[in-house]
PDB file of C-alpha atoms in Angstrom:
ATOM      1  CA  ASP R   1      -3.731  27.046  -4.937  1.00 64.00           C
ATOM      2  CA  THR R   2      -4.901  23.185  -3.241  1.00 71.00           C
ATOM      3  CA  ALA R   3      -4.220  21.250  -6.250  1.00 93.00           C
ATOM      4  CA  VAL R   4      -6.501  17.784  -4.943  1.00 97.00           C
ATOM      5  CA  SER R   5      -9.246  19.057  -2.786  1.00 96.00           C
ATOM      6  CA  GLN R   6     -12.426  16.503  -0.949  1.00 97.00           C
ATOM      7  CA  THR R   7     -15.548  17.679   0.060  1.00 97.00           C
ATOM      8  CA  PRO R   8     -16.761  16.853   2.506  1.00 97.00           C
ATOM      9  CA  LYS R   9     -13.414  16.941   4.874  1.00 96.00           C
ATOM     10  CA  TYR R  10     -15.831  15.006   7.641  1.00 97.00           C
ATOM     11  CA  LEU R  11     -18.668  13.146   7.069  1.00 97.00           C
ATOM     12  CA  VAL R  12     -21.072  11.531  10.263  1.00 97.00           C
ATOM     13  CA  THR R  13     -23.960   9.826   9.150  1.00 97.00           C
ATOM     14  CA  GLN R  14     -26.451   6.641   9.900  1.00 97.00           C
ATOM     15  CA  MET R  15     -26.387   2.928   8.802  1.00 97.00           C
ATOM     16  CA  GLY R  16     -28.264   2.522   5.680  1.00 97.00           C
ATOM     17  CA  ASN R  17     -27.975   6.069   4.613  1.00 97.00           C
ATOM     18  CA  ASP R  18     -26.666   7.390   1.183  1.00 97.00           C
ATOM     19  CA  LYS R  19     -23.792   9.586   0.777  1.00 97.00           C
ATOM     20  CA  SER R  20     -21.176  11.529  -1.466  1.00 97.00           C
ATOM     21  CA  ILE R  21     -17.873  13.105  -1.247  1.00 98.00           C
ATOM     22  CA  LYS R  22     -16.730  14.596  -4.320  1.00 98.00           C
ATOM     23  CA  CYS R  23     -13.283  15.108  -5.452  1.00 97.00           C
ATOM     24  CA  GLU R  24     -11.604  18.133  -7.394  1.00 97.00           C
ATOM     25  CA  GLN R  25      -8.646  18.390  -9.241  1.00 97.00           C
ATOM     26  CA  ASN R  26      -6.642  21.786 -10.453  1.00 96.00           C
ATOM     27  CA  LEU R  27      -3.185  19.869 -11.537  1.00 95.00           C
ATOM     28  CA  GLY R  28      -4.359  19.491 -15.245  1.00 94.00           C
ATOM     29  CA  HIS R  29      -3.906  15.688 -14.868  1.00 94.00           C
ATOM     30  CA  ASP R  30      -5.795  12.608 -16.511  1.00 93.00           C
ATOM     31  CA  THR R  31      -5.712   9.704 -13.953  1.00 92.00           C
ATOM     32  CA  MET R  32      -7.954  10.293 -11.041  1.00 95.00           C
ATOM     33  CA  TYR R  33      -8.191   7.367  -7.947  1.00 95.00           C
ATOM     34  CA  TRP R  34     -10.275   6.606  -4.856  1.00 96.00           C
ATOM     35  CA  TYR R  35      -8.071   5.107  -1.922  1.00 96.00           C
ATOM     36  CA  LYS R  36      -9.667   3.801   1.070  1.00 96.00           C
ATOM     37  CA  GLN R  37      -7.423   3.812   4.852  1.00 95.00           C
ATOM     38  CA  ASP R  38      -9.025   1.847   7.489  1.00 91.00           C
ATOM     39  CA  SER R  39      -8.533   1.895  11.188  1.00 85.00           C
ATOM     40  CA  LYS R  40      -5.427   0.493  11.212  1.00 83.00           C
ATOM     41  CA  LYS R  41      -3.923   3.374   8.095  1.00 84.00           C
ATOM     42  CA  PHE R  42      -4.316   0.333   5.258  1.00 88.00           C
ATOM     43  CA  LEU R  43      -4.273   2.236   2.284  1.00 93.00           C
ATOM     44  CA  LYS R  44      -5.772   0.615  -0.095  1.00 93.00           C
ATOM     45  CA  ILE R  45      -6.914   1.600  -4.123  1.00 93.00           C
ATOM     46  CA  MET R  46     -10.523   1.673  -5.110  1.00 94.00           C
ATOM     47  CA  PHE R  47     -11.392   2.843  -8.429  1.00 92.00           C
ATOM     48  CA  SER R  48      -9.139   4.515 -11.206  1.00 91.00           C
ATOM     49  CA  TYR R  49     -10.976   6.783 -13.989  1.00 91.00           C
ATOM     50  CA  ASN R  50      -8.439   7.997 -16.885  1.00 89.00           C
ATOM     51  CA  ASN R  51     -10.169  10.852 -19.383  1.00 88.00           C
ATOM     52  CA  LYS R  52     -13.279   9.663 -17.181  1.00 85.00           C
ATOM     53  CA  GLU R  53     -12.817   6.390 -18.263  1.00 88.00           C
ATOM     54  CA  LEU R  54     -12.580   3.818 -15.853  1.00 89.00           C
ATOM     55  CA  ILE R  55      -9.173   1.891 -15.961  1.00 88.00           C
ATOM     56  CA  ILE R  56      -8.737   0.412 -12.204  1.00 86.00           C
ATOM     57  CA  ASN R  57     -12.427  -1.068 -10.136  1.00 86.00           C
ATOM     58  CA  GLU R  58     -11.449  -3.728  -7.242  1.00 87.00           C
ATOM     59  CA  THR R  59     -13.401  -5.303  -5.307  1.00 79.00           C
ATOM     60  CA  VAL R  60     -15.473  -3.042  -4.097  1.00 87.00           C
ATOM     61  CA  PRO R  61     -19.379  -3.601  -2.998  1.00 90.00           C
ATOM     62  CA  ASN R  62     -21.162  -2.502  -6.051  1.00 91.00           C
ATOM     63  CA  ARG R  63     -23.288   0.001  -3.147  1.00 95.00           C
ATOM     64  CA  PHE R  64     -19.895   2.117  -4.270  1.00 95.00           C
ATOM     65  CA  SER R  65     -20.027   4.121  -7.528  1.00 94.00           C
ATOM     66  CA  PRO R  66     -17.480   6.179  -9.278  1.00 94.00           C
ATOM     67  CA  LYS R  67     -18.381   9.233 -10.934  1.00 93.00           C
ATOM     68  CA  SER R  68     -16.434  11.043 -12.998  1.00 93.00           C
ATOM     69  CA  PRO R  69     -17.719  14.170 -15.275  1.00 92.00           C
ATOM     70  CA  ASP R  70     -14.843  15.867 -16.310  1.00 92.00           C
ATOM     71  CA  LYS R  71     -11.610  14.452 -16.004  1.00 91.00           C
ATOM     72  CA  ALA R  72     -10.843  16.991 -13.512  1.00 95.00           C
ATOM     73  CA  HIS R  73     -13.262  15.629 -11.259  1.00 96.00           C
ATOM     74  CA  LEU R  74     -13.856  12.065  -9.493  1.00 96.00           C
ATOM     75  CA  ASN R  75     -17.553  11.821  -6.818  1.00 96.00           C
ATOM     76  CA  LEU R  76     -17.362   8.408  -5.159  1.00 97.00           C
ATOM     77  CA  HIS R  77     -20.915   7.418  -4.327  1.00 97.00           C
ATOM     78  CA  ILE R  78     -22.318   5.097  -1.525  1.00 96.00           C
ATOM     79  CA  ASN R  79     -25.412   3.706  -1.207  1.00 96.00           C
ATOM     80  CA  SER R  80     -26.818   1.683   2.176  1.00 97.00           C
ATOM     81  CA  LEU R  81     -23.801   2.846   4.188  1.00 97.00           C
ATOM     82  CA  GLU R  82     -22.710   0.347   6.802  1.00 96.00           C
ATOM     83  CA  LEU R  83     -20.789   0.168   9.570  1.00 96.00           C
ATOM     84  CA  GLY R  84     -17.323  -1.561   8.019  1.00 94.00           C
ATOM     85  CA  ASP R  85     -17.082   2.155   5.489  1.00 96.00           C
ATOM     86  CA  SER R  86     -16.496   4.087   8.536  1.00 97.00           C
ATOM     87  CA  ALA R  87     -12.845   5.095   7.070  1.00 97.00           C
ATOM     88  CA  VAL R  88     -10.834   8.001   5.664  1.00 97.00           C
ATOM     89  CA  TYR R  89     -11.205   7.967   1.795  1.00 98.00           C
ATOM     90  CA  PHE R  90      -8.600   9.674  -0.227  1.00 98.00           C
ATOM     91  CA  CYS R  91      -8.481  11.299  -3.786  1.00 97.00           C
ATOM     92  CA  ALA R  92      -5.158  10.777  -5.675  1.00 96.00           C
ATOM     93  CA  SER R  93      -4.536  12.333  -8.952  1.00 95.00           C
ATOM     94  CA  SER R  94      -1.953  11.658 -11.710  1.00 92.00           C
ATOM     95  CA  GLN R  95      -1.032  13.203 -15.132  1.00 90.00           C
ATOM     96  CA  THR R  96      -1.076  10.102 -16.536  1.00 84.00           C
ATOM     97  CA  ARG R  97      -2.140   6.623 -16.247  1.00 80.00           C
ATOM     98  CA  GLY R  98       1.304   6.263 -16.033  1.00 75.00           C
ATOM     99  CA  SER R  99       2.822   8.720 -14.364  1.00 75.00           C
ATOM    100  CA  ASP R 100       5.204   8.130 -11.685  1.00 78.00           C
ATOM    101  CA  THR R 101       3.838  10.414  -9.057  1.00 89.00           C
ATOM    102  CA  GLN R 102      -0.112  10.390  -7.439  1.00 92.00           C
ATOM    103  CA  TYR R 103      -1.499  13.451  -5.441  1.00 95.00           C
ATOM    104  CA  PHE R 104      -2.981  13.008  -2.687  1.00 97.00           C
ATOM    105  CA  GLY R 105      -6.151  15.112  -1.077  1.00 97.00           C
ATOM    106  CA  PRO R 106      -6.734  15.454   2.154  1.00 96.00           C
ATOM    107  CA  GLY R 107      -9.089  12.724   2.502  1.00 97.00           C
ATOM    108  CA  THR R 108     -12.507  12.448   4.184  1.00 98.00           C
ATOM    109  CA  ARG R 109     -13.500  10.884   7.415  1.00 97.00           C
ATOM    110  CA  LEU R 110     -16.462   9.497   7.068  1.00 97.00           C
ATOM    111  CA  THR R 111     -18.389   7.713  10.086  1.00 97.00           C
ATOM    112  CA  VAL R 112     -20.962   5.361  10.152  1.00 97.00           C
ATOM    113  CA  LEU R 113     -23.223   4.979  13.023  1.00 96.00           C
TER     114      LEU R 113
ATOM    115  CA  SER T   1      -0.437 -15.416  -0.439  1.00 72.00           C
ATOM    116  CA  GLN T   2       0.683 -11.585  -1.381  1.00 75.00           C
ATOM    117  CA  LYS T   3       2.138  -9.584   1.504  1.00 83.00           C
ATOM    118  CA  ILE T   4       3.797  -5.787   2.273  1.00 89.00           C
ATOM    119  CA  GLU T   5       4.963  -5.717   5.264  1.00 90.00           C
ATOM    120  CA  GLN T   6       7.048  -2.690   7.008  1.00 92.00           C
ATOM    121  CA  ASN T   7       8.156  -2.232  10.734  1.00 80.00           C
ATOM    122  CA  SER T   8       5.524  -3.521  12.664  1.00 69.00           C
ATOM    123  CA  GLU T   9       6.781  -1.342  15.583  1.00 74.00           C
ATOM    124  CA  ALA T  10       6.686   2.724  15.795  1.00 90.00           C
ATOM    125  CA  LEU T  11      10.608   4.263  15.070  1.00 93.00           C
ATOM    126  CA  ASN T  12      11.817   6.415  18.209  1.00 95.00           C
ATOM    127  CA  ILE T  13      15.363   7.896  17.486  1.00 95.00           C
ATOM    128  CA  GLN T  14      16.912  10.260  18.591  1.00 97.00           C
ATOM    129  CA  GLU T  15      17.665  13.909  16.175  1.00 97.00           C
ATOM    130  CA  GLY T  16      20.966  13.414  14.091  1.00 97.00           C
ATOM    131  CA  LYS T  17      20.893  10.539  14.233  1.00 97.00           C
ATOM    132  CA  THR T  18      20.313   7.798  10.851  1.00 97.00           C
ATOM    133  CA  ALA T  19      16.168   6.501  10.045  1.00 96.00           C
ATOM    134  CA  THR T  20      15.893   2.839   8.602  1.00 96.00           C
ATOM    135  CA  LEU T  21      12.653   1.703   7.427  1.00 97.00           C
ATOM    136  CA  THR T  22      12.150  -1.520   5.755  1.00 96.00           C
ATOM    137  CA  CYS T  23       9.840  -2.320   3.422  1.00 96.00           C
ATOM    138  CA  ASN T  24       9.082  -6.508   2.579  1.00 95.00           C
ATOM    139  CA  TYR T  25       6.978  -8.043   0.324  1.00 93.00           C
ATOM    140  CA  THR T  26       6.488 -11.098  -1.133  1.00 89.00           C
ATOM    141  CA  ASN T  27       5.107 -12.968  -4.537  1.00 86.00           C
ATOM    142  CA  TYR T  28       4.991  -9.360  -6.051  1.00 86.00           C
ATOM    143  CA  SER T  29       7.753  -8.447  -9.049  1.00 85.00           C
ATOM    144  CA  PRO T  30       7.163  -4.822  -9.084  1.00 86.00           C
ATOM    145  CA  ALA T  31       9.216  -2.639 -11.167  1.00 83.00           C
ATOM    146  CA  TYR T  32       8.752  -0.405  -8.903  1.00 89.00           C
ATOM    147  CA  LEU T  33       8.805   1.278  -5.486  1.00 92.00           C
ATOM    148  CA  GLN T  34       8.359   3.963  -3.748  1.00 94.00           C
ATOM    149  CA  TRP T  35       8.020   5.875  -0.803  1.00 96.00           C
ATOM    150  CA  TYR T  36       5.398   7.917   0.652  1.00 97.00           C
ATOM    151  CA  ARG T  37       5.360  10.240   3.741  1.00 97.00           C
ATOM    152  CA  GLN T  38       1.826  10.808   5.558  1.00 96.00           C
ATOM    153  CA  ASP T  39       1.423  12.965   8.419  1.00 96.00           C
ATOM    154  CA  PRO T  40      -2.038  13.118  11.065  1.00 93.00           C
ATOM    155  CA  GLY T  41      -5.180  14.606   9.341  1.00 92.00           C
ATOM    156  CA  ARG T  42      -3.849  14.738   5.335  1.00 95.00           C
ATOM    157  CA  GLY T  43      -2.309  12.884   2.553  1.00 96.00           C
ATOM    158  CA  PRO T  44      -0.219  11.175   1.849  1.00 96.00           C
ATOM    159  CA  VAL T  45       3.314  12.809   0.022  1.00 96.00           C
ATOM    160  CA  PHE T  46       5.464  11.004  -2.691  1.00 95.00           C
ATOM    161  CA  LEU T  47       8.863  11.577  -1.282  1.00 96.00           C
ATOM    162  CA  LEU T  48      10.851   8.963  -3.873  1.00 95.00           C
ATOM    163  CA  LEU T  49      10.851   6.676  -6.818  1.00 93.00           C
ATOM    164  CA  ILE T  50      13.197   3.201  -7.633  1.00 94.00           C
ATOM    165  CA  ARG T  51      12.949   1.418 -10.587  1.00 91.00           C
ATOM    166  CA  GLU T  52      13.933  -2.751 -10.603  1.00 88.00           C
ATOM    167  CA  ASN T  53      17.257  -1.832 -11.943  1.00 89.00           C
ATOM    168  CA  GLU T  54      18.411   0.929  -9.594  1.00 91.00           C
ATOM    169  CA  LYS T  55      19.944  -0.101  -6.301  1.00 87.00           C
ATOM    170  CA  GLU T  56      19.779   3.280  -4.718  1.00 95.00           C
ATOM    171  CA  LYS T  57      17.773   6.563  -5.081  1.00 95.00           C
ATOM    172  CA  ARG T  58      19.103  10.023  -3.807  1.00 96.00           C
ATOM    173  CA  LYS T  59      17.253  13.186  -2.734  1.00 95.00           C
ATOM    174  CA  GLU T  60      18.323  15.212  -0.274  1.00 96.00           C
ATOM    175  CA  ARG T  61      18.887  13.319   2.964  1.00 97.00           C
ATOM    176  CA  LEU T  62      16.680  10.548   1.879  1.00 98.00           C
ATOM    177  CA  LYS T  63      17.892   7.340   0.566  1.00 98.00           C
ATOM    178  CA  VAL T  64      16.648   4.324  -0.793  1.00 98.00           C
ATOM    179  CA  THR T  65      17.840   0.483  -1.630  1.00 96.00           C
ATOM    180  CA  PHE T  66      16.081  -1.641  -3.245  1.00 94.00           C
ATOM    181  CA  ASP T  67      16.926  -5.942  -3.951  1.00 92.00           C
ATOM    182  CA  THR T  68      14.603  -7.320  -6.319  1.00 90.00           C
ATOM    183  CA  THR T  69      16.346 -10.298  -5.652  1.00 91.00           C
ATOM    184  CA  LEU T  70      15.548 -10.022  -1.501  1.00 93.00           C
ATOM    185  CA  LYS T  71      12.179  -8.094  -2.362  1.00 93.00           C
ATOM    186  CA  GLN T  72      13.475  -5.667   0.226  1.00 94.00           C
ATOM    187  CA  SER T  73      13.981  -1.654   0.103  1.00 95.00           C
ATOM    188  CA  LEU T  74      15.366   0.372   2.940  1.00 97.00           C
ATOM    189  CA  PHE T  75      14.410   3.865   3.317  1.00 97.00           C
ATOM    190  CA  HIS T  76      17.126   6.232   5.129  1.00 97.00           C
ATOM    191  CA  ILE T  77      16.631  10.017   6.716  1.00 97.00           C
ATOM    192  CA  THR T  78      20.380  10.690   7.236  1.00 97.00           C
ATOM    193  CA  ALA T  79      20.817  13.476   9.762  1.00 97.00           C
ATOM    194  CA  SER T  80      17.244  13.492  11.730  1.00 97.00           C
ATOM    195  CA  GLN T  81      15.265  15.853  12.540  1.00 97.00           C
ATOM    196  CA  PRO T  82      12.001  16.320  14.516  1.00 97.00           C
ATOM    197  CA  ALA T  83      10.252  17.744  11.676  1.00 97.00           C
ATOM    198  CA  ASP T  84      10.876  13.713   9.843  1.00 98.00           C
ATOM    199  CA  SER T  85       8.744  12.909  12.622  1.00 97.00           C
ATOM    200  CA  ALA T  86       5.451  10.979  10.657  1.00 97.00           C
ATOM    201  CA  THR T  87       4.066   7.681   8.973  1.00 96.00           C
ATOM    202  CA  TYR T  88       6.213   6.563   6.175  1.00 97.00           C
ATOM    203  CA  LEU T  89       4.161   4.180   4.011  1.00 96.00           C
ATOM    204  CA  CYS T  90       5.733   2.290   0.855  1.00 95.00           C
ATOM    205  CA  ALA T  91       3.481   1.293  -1.799  1.00 94.00           C
ATOM    206  CA  LEU T  92       4.863  -0.981  -4.968  1.00 92.00           C
ATOM    207  CA  ASP T  93       3.941   0.496  -8.247  1.00 86.00           C
ATOM    208  CA  MET T  94       2.041  -2.260 -10.359  1.00 81.00           C
ATOM    209  CA  ARG T  95       2.756  -1.574 -14.000  1.00 71.00           C
ATOM    210  CA  GLY T  96       0.214  -3.175 -16.228  1.00 63.00           C
ATOM    211  CA  GLY T  97      -1.086  -2.232 -19.516  1.00 60.00           C
ATOM    212  CA  ALA T  98       0.504   1.053 -18.441  1.00 58.00           C
ATOM    213  CA  THR T  99      -1.729   1.924 -15.860  1.00 66.00           C
ATOM    214  CA  ASN T 100      -0.232   3.118 -12.079  1.00 71.00           C
ATOM    215  CA  LYS T 101      -1.762   0.191  -9.408  1.00 84.00           C
ATOM    216  CA  LEU T 102      -0.352   1.544  -5.839  1.00 89.00           C
ATOM    217  CA  ILE T 103      -0.074  -1.910  -3.350  1.00 91.00           C
ATOM    218  CA  PHE T 104       0.635  -0.003   0.105  1.00 93.00           C
ATOM    219  CA  GLY T 105       1.865  -1.225   3.262  1.00 93.00           C
ATOM    220  CA  THR T 106       1.087  -0.822   6.682  1.00 88.00           C
ATOM    221  CA  GLY T 107       3.155   1.893   6.913  1.00 93.00           C
ATOM    222  CA  THR T 108       5.770   3.264  10.078  1.00 95.00           C
ATOM    223  CA  LEU T 109       5.700   5.860  12.178  1.00 95.00           C
ATOM    224  CA  LEU T 110       8.257   7.543  12.924  1.00 96.00           C
ATOM    225  CA  ALA T 111       9.400   9.649  15.443  1.00 96.00           C
ATOM    226  CA  VAL T 112      12.180  11.950  16.402  1.00 97.00           C
ATOM    227  CA  GLN T 113      13.238  13.019  19.815  1.00 95.00           C
ATOM    228  CA  PRO T 114      15.279  16.391  20.007  1.00 93.00           C
TER     229      PRO T 114
END
């Protein structure tokens, strides 16, 4: 059983397009996260939601908008894609907002041409 | 400025030896420090957490130390195996308002040669 799943795994698109990445966790966790890993493998937090409420919002362009329809899902919508948005995006979840362990999804590799 | 630095080069060791990875940080005061393993094309997987009042934590062949004075954590894999080859990430666990925010280092690529 997949604990944290993301779709799609690969996304190739043109500059200026709008795209979404979906994340689902079947662990019953309250808290979910989006991370960006750049070409140098640096992994940086973007957003976190706890029970559908935004609790972490790092300095991210407002072209990025997370949406949590329920606590098992956290989607990431990106408007007006730019070359610099090319990266691997990871979704993660933890049992609560103060939990020790985060469980990561397999990642979505976004390539903007 | 705030920085987290791990071994800048890839680490190559022979099977059976102990691998030691370093994580140094400046201008942070984490309450906890975590280590994750990341294989190519996959998400990070949690390995160990150590608290600021703990000097050492062990799990099977893994050992982590945490020196808040030196602002350094060391991650050891004893009796290393080729299957241990992966990128290892340290993460400062910045808990403010009970929200677990992880600040990751750049990772160290470990290659264990048979």
